[in-house]
PDB file of C-alpha atoms in Angstrom:
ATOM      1  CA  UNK A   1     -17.635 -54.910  -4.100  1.00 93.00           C
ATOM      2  CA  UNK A   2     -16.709 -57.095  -7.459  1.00 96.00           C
ATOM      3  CA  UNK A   3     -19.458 -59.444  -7.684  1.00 96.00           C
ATOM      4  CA  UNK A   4     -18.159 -63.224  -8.498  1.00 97.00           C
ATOM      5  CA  UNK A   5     -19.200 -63.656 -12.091  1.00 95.00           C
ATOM      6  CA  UNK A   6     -17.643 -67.414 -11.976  1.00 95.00           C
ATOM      7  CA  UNK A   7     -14.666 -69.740 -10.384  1.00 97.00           C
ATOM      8  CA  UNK A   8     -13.104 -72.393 -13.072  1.00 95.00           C
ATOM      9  CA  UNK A   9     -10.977 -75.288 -11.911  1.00 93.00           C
ATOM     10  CA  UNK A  10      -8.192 -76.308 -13.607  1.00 86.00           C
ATOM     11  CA  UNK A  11      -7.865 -79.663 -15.839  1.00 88.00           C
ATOM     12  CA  UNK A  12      -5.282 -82.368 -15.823  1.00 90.00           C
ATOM     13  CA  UNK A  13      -2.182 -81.149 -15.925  1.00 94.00           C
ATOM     14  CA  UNK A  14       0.262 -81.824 -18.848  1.00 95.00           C
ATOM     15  CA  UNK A  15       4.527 -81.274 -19.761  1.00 96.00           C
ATOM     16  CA  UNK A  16       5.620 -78.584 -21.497  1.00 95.00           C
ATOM     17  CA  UNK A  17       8.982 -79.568 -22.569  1.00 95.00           C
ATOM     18  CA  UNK A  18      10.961 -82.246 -20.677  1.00 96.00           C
ATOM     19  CA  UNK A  19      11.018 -79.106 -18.008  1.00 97.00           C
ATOM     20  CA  UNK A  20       7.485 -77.705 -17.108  1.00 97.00           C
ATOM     21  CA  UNK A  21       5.258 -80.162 -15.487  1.00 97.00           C
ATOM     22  CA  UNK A  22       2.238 -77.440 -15.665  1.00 97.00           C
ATOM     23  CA  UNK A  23      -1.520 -76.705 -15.513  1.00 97.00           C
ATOM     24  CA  UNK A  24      -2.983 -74.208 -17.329  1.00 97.00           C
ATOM     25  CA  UNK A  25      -5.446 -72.444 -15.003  1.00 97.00           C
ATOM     26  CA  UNK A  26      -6.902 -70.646 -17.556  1.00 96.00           C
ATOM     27  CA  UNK A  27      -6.707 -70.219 -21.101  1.00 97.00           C
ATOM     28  CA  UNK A  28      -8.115 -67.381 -23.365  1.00 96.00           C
ATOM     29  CA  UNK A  29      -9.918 -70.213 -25.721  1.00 92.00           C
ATOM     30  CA  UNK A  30     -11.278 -72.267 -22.747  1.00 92.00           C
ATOM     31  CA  UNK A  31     -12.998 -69.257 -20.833  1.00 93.00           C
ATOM     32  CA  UNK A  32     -13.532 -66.783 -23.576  1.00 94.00           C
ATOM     33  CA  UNK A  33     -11.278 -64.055 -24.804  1.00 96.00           C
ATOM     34  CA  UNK A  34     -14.153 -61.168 -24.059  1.00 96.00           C
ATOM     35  CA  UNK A  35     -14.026 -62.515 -20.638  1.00 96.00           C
ATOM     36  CA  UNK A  36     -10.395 -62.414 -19.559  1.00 98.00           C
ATOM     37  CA  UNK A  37      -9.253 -59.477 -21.822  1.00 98.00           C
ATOM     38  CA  UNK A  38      -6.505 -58.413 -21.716  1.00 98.00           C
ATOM     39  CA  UNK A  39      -4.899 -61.993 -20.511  1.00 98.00           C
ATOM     40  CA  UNK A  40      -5.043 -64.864 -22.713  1.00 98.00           C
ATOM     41  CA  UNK A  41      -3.288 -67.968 -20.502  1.00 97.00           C
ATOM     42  CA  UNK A  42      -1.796 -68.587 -17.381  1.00 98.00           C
ATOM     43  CA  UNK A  43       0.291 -72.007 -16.466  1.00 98.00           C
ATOM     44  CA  UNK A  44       1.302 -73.230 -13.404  1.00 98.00           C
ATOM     45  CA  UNK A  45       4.589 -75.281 -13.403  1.00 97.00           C
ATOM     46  CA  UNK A  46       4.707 -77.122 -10.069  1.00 93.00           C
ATOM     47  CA  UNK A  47       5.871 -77.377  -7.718  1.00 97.00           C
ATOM     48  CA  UNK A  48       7.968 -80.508  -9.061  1.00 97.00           C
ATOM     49  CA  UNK A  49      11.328 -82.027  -7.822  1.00 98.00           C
ATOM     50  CA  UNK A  50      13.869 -82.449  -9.878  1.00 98.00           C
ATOM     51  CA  UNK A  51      16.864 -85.152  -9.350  1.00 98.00           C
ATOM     52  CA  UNK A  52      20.085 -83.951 -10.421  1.00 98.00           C
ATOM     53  CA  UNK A  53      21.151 -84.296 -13.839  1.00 98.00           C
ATOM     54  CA  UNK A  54      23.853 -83.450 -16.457  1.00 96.00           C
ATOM     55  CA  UNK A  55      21.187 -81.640 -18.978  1.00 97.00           C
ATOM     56  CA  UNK A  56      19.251 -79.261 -18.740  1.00 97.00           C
ATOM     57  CA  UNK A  57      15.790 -79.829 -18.856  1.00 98.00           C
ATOM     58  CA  UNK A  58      13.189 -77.008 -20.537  1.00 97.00           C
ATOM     59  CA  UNK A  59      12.188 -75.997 -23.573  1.00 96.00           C
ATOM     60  CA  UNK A  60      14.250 -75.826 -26.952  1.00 94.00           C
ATOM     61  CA  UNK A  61      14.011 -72.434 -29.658  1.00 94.00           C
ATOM     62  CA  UNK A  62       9.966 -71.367 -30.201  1.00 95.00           C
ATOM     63  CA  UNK A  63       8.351 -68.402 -31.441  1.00 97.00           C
ATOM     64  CA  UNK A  64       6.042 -66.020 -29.936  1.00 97.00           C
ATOM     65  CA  UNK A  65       4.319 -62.888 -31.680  1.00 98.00           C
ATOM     66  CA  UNK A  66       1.320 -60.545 -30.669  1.00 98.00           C
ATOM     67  CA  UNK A  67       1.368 -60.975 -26.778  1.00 98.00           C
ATOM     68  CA  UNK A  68       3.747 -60.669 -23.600  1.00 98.00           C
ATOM     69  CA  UNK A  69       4.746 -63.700 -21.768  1.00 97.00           C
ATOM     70  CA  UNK A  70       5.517 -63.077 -17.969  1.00 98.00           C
ATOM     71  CA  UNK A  71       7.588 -65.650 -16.069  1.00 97.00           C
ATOM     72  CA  UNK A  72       7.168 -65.361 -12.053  1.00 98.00           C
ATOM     73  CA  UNK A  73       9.877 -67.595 -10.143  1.00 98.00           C
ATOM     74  CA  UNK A  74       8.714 -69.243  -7.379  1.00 98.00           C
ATOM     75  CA  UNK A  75      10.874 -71.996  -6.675  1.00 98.00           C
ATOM     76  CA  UNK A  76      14.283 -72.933  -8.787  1.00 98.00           C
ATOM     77  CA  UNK A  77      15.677 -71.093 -11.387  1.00 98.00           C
ATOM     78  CA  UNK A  78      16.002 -70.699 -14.957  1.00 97.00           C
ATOM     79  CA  UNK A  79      17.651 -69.673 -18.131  1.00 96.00           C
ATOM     80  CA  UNK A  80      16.993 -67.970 -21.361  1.00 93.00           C
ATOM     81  CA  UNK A  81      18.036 -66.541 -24.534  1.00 92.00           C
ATOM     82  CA  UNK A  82      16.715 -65.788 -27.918  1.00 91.00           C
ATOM     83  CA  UNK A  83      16.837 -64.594 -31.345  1.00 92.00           C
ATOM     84  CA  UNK A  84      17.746 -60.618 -30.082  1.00 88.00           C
ATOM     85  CA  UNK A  85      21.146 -61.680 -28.637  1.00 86.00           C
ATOM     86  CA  UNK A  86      19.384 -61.624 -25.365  1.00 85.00           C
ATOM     87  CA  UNK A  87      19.345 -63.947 -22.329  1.00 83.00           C
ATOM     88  CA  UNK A  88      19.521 -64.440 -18.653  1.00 89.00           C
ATOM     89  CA  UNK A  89      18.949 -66.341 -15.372  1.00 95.00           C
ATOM     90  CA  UNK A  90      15.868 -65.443 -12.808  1.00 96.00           C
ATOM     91  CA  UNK A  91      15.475 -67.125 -10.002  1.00 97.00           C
ATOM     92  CA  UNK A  92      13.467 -67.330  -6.541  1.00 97.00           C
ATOM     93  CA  UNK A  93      11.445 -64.147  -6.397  1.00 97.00           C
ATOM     94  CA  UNK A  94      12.354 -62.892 -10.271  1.00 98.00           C
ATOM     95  CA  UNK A  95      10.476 -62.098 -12.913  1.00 97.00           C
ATOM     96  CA  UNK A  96      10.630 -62.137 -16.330  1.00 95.00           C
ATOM     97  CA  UNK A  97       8.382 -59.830 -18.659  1.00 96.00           C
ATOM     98  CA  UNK A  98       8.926 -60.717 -22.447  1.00 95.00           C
ATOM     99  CA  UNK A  99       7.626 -58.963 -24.883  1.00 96.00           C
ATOM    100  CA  UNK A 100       7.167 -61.296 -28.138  1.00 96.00           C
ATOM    101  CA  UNK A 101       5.781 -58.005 -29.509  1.00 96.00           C
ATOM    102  CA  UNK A 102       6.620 -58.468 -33.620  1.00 96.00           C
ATOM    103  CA  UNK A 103       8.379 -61.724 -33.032  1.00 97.00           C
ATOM    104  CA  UNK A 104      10.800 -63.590 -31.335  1.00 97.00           C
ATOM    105  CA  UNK A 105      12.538 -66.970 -30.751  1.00 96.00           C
ATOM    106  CA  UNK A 106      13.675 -68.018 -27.802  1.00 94.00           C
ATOM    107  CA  UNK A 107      14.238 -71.249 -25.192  1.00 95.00           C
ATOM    108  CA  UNK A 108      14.027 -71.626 -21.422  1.00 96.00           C
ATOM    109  CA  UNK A 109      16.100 -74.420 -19.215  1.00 97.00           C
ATOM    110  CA  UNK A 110      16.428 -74.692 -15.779  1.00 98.00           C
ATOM    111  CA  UNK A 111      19.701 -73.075 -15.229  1.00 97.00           C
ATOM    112  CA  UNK A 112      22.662 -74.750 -14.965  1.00 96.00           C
ATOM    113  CA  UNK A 113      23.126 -74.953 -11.044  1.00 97.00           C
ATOM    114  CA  UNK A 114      19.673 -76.026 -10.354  1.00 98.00           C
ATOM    115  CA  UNK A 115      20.245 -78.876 -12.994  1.00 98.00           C
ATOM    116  CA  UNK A 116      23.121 -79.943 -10.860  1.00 98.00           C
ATOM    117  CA  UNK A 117      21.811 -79.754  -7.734  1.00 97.00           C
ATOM    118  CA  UNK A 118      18.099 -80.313  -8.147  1.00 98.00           C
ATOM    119  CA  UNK A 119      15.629 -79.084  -6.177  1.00 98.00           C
ATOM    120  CA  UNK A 120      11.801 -77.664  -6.501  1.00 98.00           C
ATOM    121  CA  UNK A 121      10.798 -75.997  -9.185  1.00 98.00           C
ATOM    122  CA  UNK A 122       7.784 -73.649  -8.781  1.00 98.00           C
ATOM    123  CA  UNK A 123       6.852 -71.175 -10.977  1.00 98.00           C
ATOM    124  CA  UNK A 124       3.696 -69.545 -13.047  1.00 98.00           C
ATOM    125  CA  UNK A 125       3.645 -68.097 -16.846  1.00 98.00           C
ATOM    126  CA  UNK A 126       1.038 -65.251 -17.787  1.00 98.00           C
ATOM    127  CA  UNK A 127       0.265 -64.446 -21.609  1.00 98.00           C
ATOM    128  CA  UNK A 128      -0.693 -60.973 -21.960  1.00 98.00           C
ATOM    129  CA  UNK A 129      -2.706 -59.559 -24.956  1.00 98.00           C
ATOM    130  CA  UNK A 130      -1.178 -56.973 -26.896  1.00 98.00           C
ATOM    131  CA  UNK A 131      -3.637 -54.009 -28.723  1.00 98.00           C
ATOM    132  CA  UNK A 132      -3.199 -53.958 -32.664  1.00 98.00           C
ATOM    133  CA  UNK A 133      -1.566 -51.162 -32.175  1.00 97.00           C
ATOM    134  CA  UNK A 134       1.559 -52.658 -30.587  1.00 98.00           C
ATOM    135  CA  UNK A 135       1.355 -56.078 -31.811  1.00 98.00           C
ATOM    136  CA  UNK A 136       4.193 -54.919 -34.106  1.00 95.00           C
ATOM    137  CA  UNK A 137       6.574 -53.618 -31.528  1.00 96.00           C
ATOM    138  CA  UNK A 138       9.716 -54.424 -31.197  1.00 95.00           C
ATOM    139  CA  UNK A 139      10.785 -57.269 -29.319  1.00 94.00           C
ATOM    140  CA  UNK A 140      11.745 -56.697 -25.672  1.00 92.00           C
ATOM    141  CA  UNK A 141      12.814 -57.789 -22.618  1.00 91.00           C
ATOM    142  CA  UNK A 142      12.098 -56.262 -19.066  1.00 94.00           C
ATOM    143  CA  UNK A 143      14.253 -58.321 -15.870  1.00 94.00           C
ATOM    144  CA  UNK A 144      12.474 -57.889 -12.704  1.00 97.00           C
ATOM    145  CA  UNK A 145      14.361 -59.119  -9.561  1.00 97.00           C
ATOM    146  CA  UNK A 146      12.970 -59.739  -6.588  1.00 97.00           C
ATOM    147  CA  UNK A 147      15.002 -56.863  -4.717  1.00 97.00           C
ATOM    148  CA  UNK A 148      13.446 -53.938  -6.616  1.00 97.00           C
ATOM    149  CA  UNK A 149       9.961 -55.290  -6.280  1.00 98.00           C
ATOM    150  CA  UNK A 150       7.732 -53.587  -3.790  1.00 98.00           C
ATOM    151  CA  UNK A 151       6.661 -56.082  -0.635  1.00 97.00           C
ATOM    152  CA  UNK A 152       3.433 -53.671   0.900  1.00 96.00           C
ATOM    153  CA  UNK A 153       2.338 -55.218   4.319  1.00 95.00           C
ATOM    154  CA  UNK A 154      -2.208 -55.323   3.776  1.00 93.00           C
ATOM    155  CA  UNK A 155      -4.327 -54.270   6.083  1.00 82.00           C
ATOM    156  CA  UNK A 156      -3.877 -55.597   9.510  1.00 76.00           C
ATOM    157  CA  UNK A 157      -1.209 -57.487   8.824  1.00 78.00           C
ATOM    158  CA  UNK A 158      -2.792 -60.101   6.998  1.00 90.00           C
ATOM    159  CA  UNK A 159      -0.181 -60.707   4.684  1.00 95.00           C
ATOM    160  CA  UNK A 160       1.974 -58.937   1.908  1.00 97.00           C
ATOM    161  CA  UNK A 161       1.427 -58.365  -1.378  1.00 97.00           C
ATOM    162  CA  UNK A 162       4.471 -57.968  -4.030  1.00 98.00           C
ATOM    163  CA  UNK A 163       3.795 -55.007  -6.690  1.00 98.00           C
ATOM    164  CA  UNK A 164       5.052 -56.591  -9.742  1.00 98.00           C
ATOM    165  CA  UNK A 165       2.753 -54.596 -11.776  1.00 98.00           C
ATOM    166  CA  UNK A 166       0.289 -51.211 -11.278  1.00 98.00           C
ATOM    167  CA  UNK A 167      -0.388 -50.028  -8.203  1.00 97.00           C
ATOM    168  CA  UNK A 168      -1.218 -51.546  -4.276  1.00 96.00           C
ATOM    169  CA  UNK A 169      -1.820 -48.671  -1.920  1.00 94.00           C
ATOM    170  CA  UNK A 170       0.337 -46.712  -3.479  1.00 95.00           C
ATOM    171  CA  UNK A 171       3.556 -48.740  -3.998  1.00 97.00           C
ATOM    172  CA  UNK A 172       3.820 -48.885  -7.811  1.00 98.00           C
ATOM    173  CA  UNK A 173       5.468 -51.924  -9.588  1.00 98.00           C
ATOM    174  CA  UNK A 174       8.832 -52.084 -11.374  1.00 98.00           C
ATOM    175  CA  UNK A 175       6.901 -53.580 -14.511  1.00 98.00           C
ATOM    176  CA  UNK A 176       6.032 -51.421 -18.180  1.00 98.00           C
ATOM    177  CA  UNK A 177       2.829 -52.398 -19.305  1.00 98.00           C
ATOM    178  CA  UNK A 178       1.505 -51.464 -22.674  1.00 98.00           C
ATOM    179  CA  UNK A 179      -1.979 -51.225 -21.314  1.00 98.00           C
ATOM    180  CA  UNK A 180      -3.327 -51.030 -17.713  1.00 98.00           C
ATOM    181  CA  UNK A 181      -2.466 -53.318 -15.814  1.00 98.00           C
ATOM    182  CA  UNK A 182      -1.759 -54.991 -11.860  1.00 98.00           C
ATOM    183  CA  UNK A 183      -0.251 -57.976 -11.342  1.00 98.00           C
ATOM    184  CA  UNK A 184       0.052 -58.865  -7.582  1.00 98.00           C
ATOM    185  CA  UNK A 185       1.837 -61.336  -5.890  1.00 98.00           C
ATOM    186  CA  UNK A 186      -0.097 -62.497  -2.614  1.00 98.00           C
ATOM    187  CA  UNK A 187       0.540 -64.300   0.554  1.00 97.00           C
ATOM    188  CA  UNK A 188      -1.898 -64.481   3.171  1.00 97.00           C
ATOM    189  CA  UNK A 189      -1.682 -65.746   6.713  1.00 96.00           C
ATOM    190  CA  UNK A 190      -4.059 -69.045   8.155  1.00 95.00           C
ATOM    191  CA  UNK A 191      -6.848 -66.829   9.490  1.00 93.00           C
ATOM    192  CA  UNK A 192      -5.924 -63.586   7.778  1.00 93.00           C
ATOM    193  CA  UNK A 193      -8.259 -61.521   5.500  1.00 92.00           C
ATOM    194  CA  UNK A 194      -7.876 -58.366   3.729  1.00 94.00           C
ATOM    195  CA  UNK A 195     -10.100 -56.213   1.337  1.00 95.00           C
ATOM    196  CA  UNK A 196      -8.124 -55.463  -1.912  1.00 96.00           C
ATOM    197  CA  UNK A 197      -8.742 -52.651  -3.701  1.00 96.00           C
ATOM    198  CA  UNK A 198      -9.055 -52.753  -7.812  1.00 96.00           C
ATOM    199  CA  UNK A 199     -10.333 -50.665 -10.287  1.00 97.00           C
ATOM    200  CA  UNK A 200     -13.372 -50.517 -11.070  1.00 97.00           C
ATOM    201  CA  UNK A 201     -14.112 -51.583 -14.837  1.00 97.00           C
ATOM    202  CA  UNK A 202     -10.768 -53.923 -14.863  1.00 98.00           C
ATOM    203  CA  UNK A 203     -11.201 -57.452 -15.659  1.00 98.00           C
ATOM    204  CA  UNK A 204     -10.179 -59.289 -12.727  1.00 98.00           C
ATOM    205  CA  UNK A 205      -8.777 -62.690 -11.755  1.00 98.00           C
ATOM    206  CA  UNK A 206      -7.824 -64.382  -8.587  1.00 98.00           C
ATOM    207  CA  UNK A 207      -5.684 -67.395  -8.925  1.00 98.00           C
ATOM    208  CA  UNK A 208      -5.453 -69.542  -5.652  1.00 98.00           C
ATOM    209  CA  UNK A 209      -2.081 -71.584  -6.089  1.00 98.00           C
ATOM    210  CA  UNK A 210      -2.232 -72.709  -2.717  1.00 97.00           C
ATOM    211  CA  UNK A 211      -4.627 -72.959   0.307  1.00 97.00           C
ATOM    212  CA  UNK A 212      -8.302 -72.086   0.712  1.00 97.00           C
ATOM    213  CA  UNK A 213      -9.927 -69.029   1.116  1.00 97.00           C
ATOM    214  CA  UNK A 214     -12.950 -67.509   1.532  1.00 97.00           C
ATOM    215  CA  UNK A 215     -13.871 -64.641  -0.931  1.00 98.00           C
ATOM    216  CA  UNK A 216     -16.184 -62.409  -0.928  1.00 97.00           C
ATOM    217  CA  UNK A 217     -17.612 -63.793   2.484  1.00 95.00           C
ATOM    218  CA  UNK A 218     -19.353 -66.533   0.941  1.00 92.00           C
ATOM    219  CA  UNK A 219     -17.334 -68.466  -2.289  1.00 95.00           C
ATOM    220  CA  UNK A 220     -15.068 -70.641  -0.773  1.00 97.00           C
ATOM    221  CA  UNK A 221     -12.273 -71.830  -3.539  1.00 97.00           C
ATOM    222  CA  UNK A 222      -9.602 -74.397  -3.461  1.00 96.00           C
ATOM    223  CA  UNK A 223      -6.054 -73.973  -5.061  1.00 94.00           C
ATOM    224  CA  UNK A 224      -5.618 -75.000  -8.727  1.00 95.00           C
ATOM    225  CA  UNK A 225      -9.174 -72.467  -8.670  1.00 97.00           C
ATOM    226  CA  UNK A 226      -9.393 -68.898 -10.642  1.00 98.00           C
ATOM    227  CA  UNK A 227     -12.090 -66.659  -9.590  1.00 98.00           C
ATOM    228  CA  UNK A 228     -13.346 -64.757 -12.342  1.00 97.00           C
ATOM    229  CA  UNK A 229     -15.008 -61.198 -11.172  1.00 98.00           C
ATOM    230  CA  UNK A 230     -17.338 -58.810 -12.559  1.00 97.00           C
ATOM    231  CA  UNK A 231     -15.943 -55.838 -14.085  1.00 97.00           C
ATOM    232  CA  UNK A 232     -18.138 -53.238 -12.249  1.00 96.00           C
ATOM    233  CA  UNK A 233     -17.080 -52.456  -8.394  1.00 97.00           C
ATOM    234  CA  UNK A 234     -13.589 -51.615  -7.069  1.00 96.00           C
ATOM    235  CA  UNK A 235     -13.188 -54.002  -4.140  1.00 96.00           C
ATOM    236  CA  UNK A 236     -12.865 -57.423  -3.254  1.00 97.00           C
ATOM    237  CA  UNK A 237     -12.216 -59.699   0.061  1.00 97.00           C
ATOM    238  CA  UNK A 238     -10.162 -62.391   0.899  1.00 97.00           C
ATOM    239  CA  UNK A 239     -10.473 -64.581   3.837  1.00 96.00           C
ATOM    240  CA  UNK A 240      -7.598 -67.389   4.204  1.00 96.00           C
ATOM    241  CA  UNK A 241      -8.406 -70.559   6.011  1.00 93.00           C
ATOM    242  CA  UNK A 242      -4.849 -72.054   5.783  1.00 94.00           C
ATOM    243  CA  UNK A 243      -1.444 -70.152   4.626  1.00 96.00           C
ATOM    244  CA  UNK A 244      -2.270 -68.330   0.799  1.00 97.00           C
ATOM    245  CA  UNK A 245      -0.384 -68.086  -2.028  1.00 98.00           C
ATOM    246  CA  UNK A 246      -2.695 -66.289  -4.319  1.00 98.00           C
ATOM    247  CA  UNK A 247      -1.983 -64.503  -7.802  1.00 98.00           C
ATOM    248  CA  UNK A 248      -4.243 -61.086  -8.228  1.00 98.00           C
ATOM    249  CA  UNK A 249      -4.305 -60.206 -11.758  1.00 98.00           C
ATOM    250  CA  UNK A 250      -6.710 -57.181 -12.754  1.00 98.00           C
ATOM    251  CA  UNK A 251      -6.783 -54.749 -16.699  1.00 98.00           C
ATOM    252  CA  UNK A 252      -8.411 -52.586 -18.594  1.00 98.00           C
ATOM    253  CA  UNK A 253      -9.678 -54.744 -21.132  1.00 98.00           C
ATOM    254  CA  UNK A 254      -8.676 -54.510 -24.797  1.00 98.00           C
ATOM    255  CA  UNK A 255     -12.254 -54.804 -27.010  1.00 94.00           C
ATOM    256  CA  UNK A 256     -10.545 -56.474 -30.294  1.00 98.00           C
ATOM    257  CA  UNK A 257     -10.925 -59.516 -31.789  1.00 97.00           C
ATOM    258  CA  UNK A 258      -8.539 -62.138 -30.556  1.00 98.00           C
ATOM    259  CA  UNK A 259      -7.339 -64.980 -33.417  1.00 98.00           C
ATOM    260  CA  UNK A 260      -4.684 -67.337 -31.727  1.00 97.00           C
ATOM    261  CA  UNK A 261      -2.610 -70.086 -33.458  1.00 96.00           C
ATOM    262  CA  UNK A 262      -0.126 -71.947 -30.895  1.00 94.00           C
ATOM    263  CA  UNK A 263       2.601 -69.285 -29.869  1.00 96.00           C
ATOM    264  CA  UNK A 264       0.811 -66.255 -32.145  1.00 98.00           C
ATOM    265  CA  UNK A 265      -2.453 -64.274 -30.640  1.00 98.00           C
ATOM    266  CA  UNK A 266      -3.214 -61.707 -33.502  1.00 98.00           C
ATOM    267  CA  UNK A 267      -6.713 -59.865 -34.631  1.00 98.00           C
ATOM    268  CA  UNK A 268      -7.428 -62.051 -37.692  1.00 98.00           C
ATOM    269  CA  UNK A 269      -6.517 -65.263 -39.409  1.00 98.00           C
ATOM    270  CA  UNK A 270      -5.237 -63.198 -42.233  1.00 98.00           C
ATOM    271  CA  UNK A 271      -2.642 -61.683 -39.312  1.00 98.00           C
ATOM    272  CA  UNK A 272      -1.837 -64.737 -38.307  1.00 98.00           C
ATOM    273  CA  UNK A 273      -1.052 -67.015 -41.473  1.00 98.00           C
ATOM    274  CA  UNK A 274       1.177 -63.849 -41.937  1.00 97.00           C
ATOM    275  CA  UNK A 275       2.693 -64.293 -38.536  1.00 97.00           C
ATOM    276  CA  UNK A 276       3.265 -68.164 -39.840  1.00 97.00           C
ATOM    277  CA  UNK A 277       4.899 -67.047 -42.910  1.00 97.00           C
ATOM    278  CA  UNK A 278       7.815 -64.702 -41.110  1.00 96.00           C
ATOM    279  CA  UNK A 279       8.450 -67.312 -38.533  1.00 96.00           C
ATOM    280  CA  UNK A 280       8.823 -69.622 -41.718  1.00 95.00           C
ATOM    281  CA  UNK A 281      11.168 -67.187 -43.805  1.00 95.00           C
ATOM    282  CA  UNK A 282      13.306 -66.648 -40.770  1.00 94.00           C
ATOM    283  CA  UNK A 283      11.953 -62.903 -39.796  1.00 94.00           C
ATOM    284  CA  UNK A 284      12.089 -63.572 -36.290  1.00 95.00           C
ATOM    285  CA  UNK A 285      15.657 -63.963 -36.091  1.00 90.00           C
ATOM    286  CA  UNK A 286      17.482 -67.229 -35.089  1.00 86.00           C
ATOM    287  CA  UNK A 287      19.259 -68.582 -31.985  1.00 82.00           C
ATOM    288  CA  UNK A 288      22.948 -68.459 -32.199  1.00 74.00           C
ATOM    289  CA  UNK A 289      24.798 -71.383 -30.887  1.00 65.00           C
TER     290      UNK A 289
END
């Protein structure tokens, strides 16, 4: 069993954008790099109705470099492009795995129908550490839809648990990782529990979005909560005491130094005033109108 090393509550929430009403849950700088390797930050936009409206609301042209961002729909839907000639729309269920890799630019609206219509918007971002070693790859993009990722019943019926990343009882997820890594998309029943199997070694992180639960037979943690394990043991146990939406993140974690600046997460501060400079002399690439 993964002993509980801690469980962190998020603070007050804040906008990203005129289009993310979020709280970050956790944050590489807040809880310690070492600690969290190989994640860095994870927000949670919503959920949050929109009225309908001409614009679209979001988040204009920004850079990333060094990391992977990785957008799970919820509720709502959204749009993107960026500086690769890329772009697309993910919605309810979808997921989109961006690799900022050597840099990008890029922007994310609600799409164009759900700006219209309005509606709920739910919906979580995960930043995901890059080793040195790939911090210079190229810029990617990997669109997961909800159809092609696995939905694995737990034991006794509990709940389900979507396979966006790794491996749950032997249903692998559609998701290339650079390192290893499971991301797990949970839903739990009012008075279900299940035992989830991790590996041992991983860092691992369970987000509560919503409900309460019981873990580990005797922590009992509140959504807006992230339980932080212990890396040694290769099991952990959920209890829910009302319907669960639950995020289980778990990877082998990468033992570098980690030197972020806003939307760059490189090795050293040397790396990253370089990072600065290409953004600044256009090496990213630009959006085209």
């Amino acid at each position: 069993m993964k002993r509980i090393q801690g469980v962190y509550s998020a603070p007050r929430g804040h906008w990203v954008g005129d289009g993310f009403p979020v709280r970050s849950l956790f944050t590489y700088d807040r809880m310690g790099a070492e600690h969290i390797t190989p994640f860095l930050l994870l927000d949670h936009a919503g959920p949050f109705d929109f009225t309908p409206a001409t614009r679209p609301r979001g988040v204009g042209a920004h850079p990333h470099r060094g990391f992977e961002t990785v957008t799970l729909v919820y509720e709502g839907e959204l749009e993107h492009r960026d500086s690769t000639g890329s772009g697309g729309r993910i919605g309810e269920g979808d997921v989109q795995w961006m690799t900022a890799g050597a840099g990008i630019v890029h922007e994310e609206f609600h799409s164009r129908a759900f700006t219209e219509r309005g509606g709920t918007l739910e919906m979580v971002q995960l930043w995901v550490n890059l080793p040195a070693r790939d911090k210079s790859a190229p810029a990617a993009y990997q669109t997961l839809l909800d159809a092609e990722i696995p939905s694995v019943p737990t034991d006794g019926s509990a709940g389900r648990v979507r396979v966006v990343a790794g491996d749950y009882r032997g249903s692998q997820g559609p998701a290339s990782t650079f390192t290893p890594i499971n991301m797990w998309d949970v839903r739990l029943k009012a008075g279900g529990d299940a035992a989830l199997a991790v590996p041992d070694g991983h860092t691992t992180l369970l987000v509560v979005l919503r409900g309460t639960v019981l873990v580990n037979g005797d922590e009992i943690v509140r959504d807006g909560s992230v339980v932080c394990f212990e890396r040694y043991g290769d099991e952990l146990h959920v209890a829910a005491n009302s319907d669960a939406k639950l995020l289980l993140l778990s990877g082998e974690p990468i033992n570098e130094p980690v030197v972020g600046h806003g939307p760059f997460v490189m090795n050293s501060l040397q790396e990253i005033h370089h990072a600065v400079t290409d953004f600044q002399r256009g090496k990213y690439g630009v959006l085209n109108d």
